Amino acid sequence: MSASWRSNYDNNEEEDGDDGIVTDAQETQWRSRDSILFVIDCSPAMLQPAEDGEIPFYKAIKCAMTVQMNKIISSDSDLVGIMLYGTKKSKNLTNFENIYVLQDLDAPDVNKIQQLEGIDDRTIDFDEEFGTSDGKYTLGEVFWTASNLFGSSAQRIGSKRMFLLTNEDDPHRGDISLRSASKVRAKDLQDFGIKIELFDIDKPNEQFDRSLFYRDILLGGFDDDEEEREEAENTNAKLGELLQRVQRKEVKKRSLFNIPLKLGPGLEFGVKGYNLVMSQKKGTHRNVYTLGEAVREVETVTSWICADTTQYITPTDLKYFWEFGGTKVVFTKEEVAAMKTFGPPGLALIGFKDRESVPMQLNILHSMFLYPDEQSYEGSTRAFSSLLTAMAEMDKIAICSFTQRKNYSTRLVALIPQLEVVSEHGQELPPGFQLIPLPWADDLRPLPIQTDYRPPTELIESAKAIISKLNMKKGFKPDNYENPTLQKHYKVLQATALNQQDMDIDDKTLPKTKQMHERAGAYIQNYKDVAGGVDLPVHENASVLTASLKRASQSQASEASQGSKRAKSTQPADDDGLRQEMQEKYDNGELKKATVATLKQFLVSVQRPHGGKKDELIAQVEQYFAP
Amino acid sequence: MASKEATIYILDVGATMRTKREGQNVSRLEETKGVLLKLLANKVHMNRKTVYVSVVLVGSDITKNQLATVDEDGNADYQNVDVLQELGVATLELMKGVQDDVNVGEAMGDCLDGLIVSLDMMTKFCKKLKYEKKIYILTDASSQINQDGTDTILASVREDNVEINVIGTDFDSEDGEPKPKTETQAANEAFYKEMAQGARGDVFSLDEAKQLTEEFYTKKVKPTAVYRGTLDLGDPEDHPDASLSIPVHMYPSTMVAKIPTAKKYSVLSENAAVEDLVGDGRTGIVNLSRTYKLKVTADMASGDSEAEEVTEVPEEALEKAYMYGKTIIPIRAVDLDAFKLRTAKSMTILGFFSASTFRREWLLSNIYSVFPAPGDGRAEVDLLGFVFALHEKNSYALVRYVRAEDAEPKLGILWPEITEEHKCFYFGQVAFSEDVRRYLFASLTEIHTASGKKLEKHRLLATEESIAACKEFIGSLDLMKADDGEEYLKPKTTFNPATQRQKQALEYRALNPTKDLPPIPDSLIAQLMPRQDLLAETQLYADKLIQLWDIKKIDQPQKNKRGYGASLGEDGEKEGVAQTSSGAEASTTASLIDGLTGNPSSKRHKSESVFGTASTASVAGGVGRASAFGGSGQTGLGRGDMAASGMIQFEMNAVREIRTSDPVKDFQDMVRIATIQSQQGVRPAGAGFITVSMAVEQMQAMITKLFSTSFGDQLYEKAIECLKSLRQFLADADMADMVHGGTGFEGKGKTATNMPEKTRETIQSRVETWNTFIKEVKATALNTATSPPRADFWELINKSRKELGLLTIKDVPAGCGGASEDEAEKLWAETSDTDMPLHVEDAEAPEEDDLLALMD
């Protein structure tokens, strides 16, 4: 379940007839686990406060803690381990000195986080528990121990990465044999598929110089199937940005699909697709049985029974039907699957458009990100890069039809070029195409209300003053807003697990009303005063909603054949939407879904009896609408 | 629309409908029936209880209607008018009836009779209730129309708000040539036209109607507000005067129109004999049954699989639990509710920001529109002030949106929409911090060599020439004016082919249950294909790109994997062969290691999960490759085939791990495979070393387990054998050398001078490994804290002290470490060494389960 987003798919799996279709969520479940081993230097330099008073070692511990907590939310089956080196005390299976395995590679857990919290808030005394060996350690043994930790993990691991946090750019200075031994071990690690990610930290007044030692260790490593090229390397080794750097690498980059982009006959190259933005959901609940000796997890066994013969049904004995005019119209599973498939996986270019032709209001699903795939087509990178640059310079977007993978439905999408942006903090935007799914006409709803009202300039100016006062200078950045629902959920779980009382969270999405008032209160007041003096707009037809809707729908090509071309607008002016809602529910047989309160409210409004239980209320509503 | 609909179709089946139109091979009636069926199908698709239809036949041999009378004089009214179905729900039965049972009559019918019958039916059915009332007349307009009382009829039509449309087989199309027709037809056409126009309807030629019914259409959805509340700004609690609270309604603006999900249908029911059916005959209904059983956890399973029977638990006894990392946390439903984040229904502005700082990929899903509450002039003024202000300042508002009380808060942005007709905000949900993945991708424009030099030319870098060629290509394939000067493929002109296909298939199968589905019509997928006319224009530029880019499809990406890292700093010209082979090596090595350690690549992993066949297959794959490799020294390509055949599966299973049955053999096999691999593998740095060390580690663990869990001295002998085997391996310098692919020396007595540094190091570490381990064994065996004591095992080792002692400097090549003679002798001293660390906690405590497993 790692490296991608969970969805609530599990809940409705049974109701979904599309067995042949692989959903993102299912795919996600099959993903193997990622593992990260933090390897933290405990030499005296790491324990010296930097200019800003922060101590590198504790910063590193905080990073490890943050990663663990993030993993709990995003992918709780990933493995995280922590190993200290340069410690006075030792704890490892091979009895190497100066190596202390703090946490084996395992799924993140409450106790592990607590342990880190303890180190962080100094309730676990560093000197007493670990101590520093004053720079004495053997890096080769550190790497060896790391490889043993990966090797001995019983879990099946997808990716293995070692996060090395140190501010020593020249270990074993002068000792050629130790240095070469370290390099050999590092090579062994990489041959074993373990990627070393170096998080270098500047010492005060001394920049970390990779060329002294680490460059040789980091070069030439193959990273399993994923990225064949070293990512844009960060040249910045400031302590203050350590957490940010670790977080960027925290989730193993993993592509979602790998398909050809066909520009025309005989002209195609490979692209990989990634989900960079997608709604993160709460983990799905599990069922447990708590009445036994211990809490035991419960497995749900789902089976299908033929109502007519009361026999169990195997998947091969299943067909599918839709109700059509009161009759069950039956199809085989293959026929159903074939209805939505219109070609093999791939992106087929149809042509280019101006960027403005796909405004934000045409959004329908989350975007994806495309990057060249040199491994499936040789020459993809150059072709991709040429197209990207050309489109960006011409400010054009590409329209393609897109089938993500076999048996997936096909959609039209827009590819928006995005050039790389690098700042002093490293890569801000990766180079590639943003893939924006486009809506079909089927997915578009006309704007329901028309007006030709234009507020007076004075009012607009007054509003502009408020906007200026409450302007967020750096704009909106998702990083600043944690999802309060998720935060609360995991806080409650954590508190329950640890028997803590504190379940409050800091909801970052709440408006800062006090500051807002201080800054703009007077301006808002002014806006209200100005608005109060404005003549209210007059609309001849009070029922704006209904009238304009009819007009809007006239533009539909097929209206004539449907016969509703000249619909009349006889909706009563006081139609308050509630009626429509009820009518709709009635028409679709969904009255049961309405709340009792709504049912009552409606019955009151149409002066019908509105007492009794829900069933009785529904009966009343049905009676009202019945012909 | 959610209002009620009543539609009556009057179908002329008079004798003249038997004839064919020019160029057609079916009769006018069949053609017209096709249109009617399509109109009916559309009603059926709506699947609504309040859409009523009726079909009335005119010119039928049957007379069946409520107005038909025959007076005493034999004057008959409303003859040959047959109401096939009174106003009722549109069903498949009705469609089948029209398709199969409606035939041309002998007589000629008067459509005006049909109309009057229909109007009568309409009035009685709809009474004074609100209905959308429509009548369609489908006719060839050949029969005489009794025009008496037309004015009265039309007056009542208007009064009742009935819309009348007429589809005439021989009517003139709006922009077509006049069609040949009889005088009567021409006169009737004019009459119908006047009537339809008087009744808010229209006339259509059959061809127009056909075309219209073939056109794709979308399901109309009534706009229903998803949020009726206020849009707030400021601090309404403490400063109500200085805050805004504008009543707004929010409607979906885009929303994925899903194809209804097909339900399961039981084939068993289809095939069952009548006597096997229970209940209401053949319904094909499939019921879901859920049972719950306790999960058997891994540690329980390994204990005694027989003892753990499947325990079913009732649904009522279940509690919900969530995972917090590894910990499962049961939470009672009441608690869950109590701990929920409490929120109030609201939409609150958090601030404003410049549009240019926003990235559209942060939009998470579909879009909504936000309007002032309908009919609320005050709200309109208040809201539109901001719509215009944001527009002029080119800014967006960030809002916190809570759909209903205690619903999850969402972040969204509001941006203004101002057109002639509409003034509102759009609302789009945006990402939280948790929703964004911050991956890094390699630059496409900057490639540096190992020494840090930036490359200007590289096979991965775009060239000026190819960028220029791309621009020509892009220019030649512009869609902005490709549709007769208009933009081609505007979303509102594109239709989801899957939706249309499902509707088509459903209609077809419903009327033809036994036939195969027709192929997908080209018109359905035309919009998904590149347009041939545009392709032709662009060919010239495309050819140039083909030539410039010289893209090659790689058939076996796994094998010919090309390391980006390896390519860095290499000359583009030379890299061809060498590059490919080293790529192959790397991937082979990787898969081998994956195989041995049970870490198959993600793709394999996936398929396993699908088929539940666990890891044996892929593991066999890994070693299959290894064996092929070592055995015959094949070249890199084609190795996968061996692996795929799974022929070496048996051997593989034997060496995956060291097991109690024959640990010595397992160990030797494992070491052999690892050694062969690293010997044959071109990689010089000892790619197999880790694997060997794993074998050693497993062997060590096995030995400790054997002697410390042995029942009496039962397993001691086995443990001794293991020890001997382990020491033999660790002491063998040649083995160590092979790992590094060394070729320079043979036999013993070699010196460090002619030995590669790496080999020396390996030997040294192995010697140390043994020496450390045997000391550990001693410490564990002599540790009096363990129960039972294993001093007798140490005695046994003592007896083989020659074969199991410390490896001394005499035993190993010079310069490769080794213990001193004194130290070696000290091992056999009675008590445990004081200078040796004793790690009791590290020794594996015997588990009861393991003990039992070992005894059988």
Coordinates of C-alpha atoms in Angstrom, one line a residue, chain A residues 9 13 15-23 26 320 322 333 336-337 340, chain B residues 259-262 264:
Chain A
Y9 CA -12.5 1.6 -2.6
E13 CA -15.8 -3.3 -3.9
E15 CA -21.1 -3.4 -5.3
D16 CA -18.8 -2.7 -8.2
G17 CA -19.4 -5.0 -11.1
D18 CA -16.2 -4.0 -12.9
D19 CA -14.2 -6.9 -11.7
G20 CA -12.0 -6.8 -14.8
I21 CA -11.0 -3.3 -14.1
V22 CA -8.0 -2.6 -12.0
T23 CA -8.5 0.5 -9.9
Q26 CA -6.2 -2.2 -5.9
Y320 CA -24.1 -8.9 -15.6
W322 CA -28.8 -3.6 -16.5
K333 CA -18.4 -10.1 -18.2
V336 CA -19.3 -5.4 -20.2
A337 CA -15.6 -4.8 -20.1
K340 CA -15.6 0.9 -22.1
Chain B
I259 CA -22.2 4.8 -16.4
P260 CA -24.6 2.9 -14.2
T261 CA -22.9 -0.2 -12.7
A262 CA -24.0 -3.5 -14.1
K264 CA -24.6 -9.5 -11.1

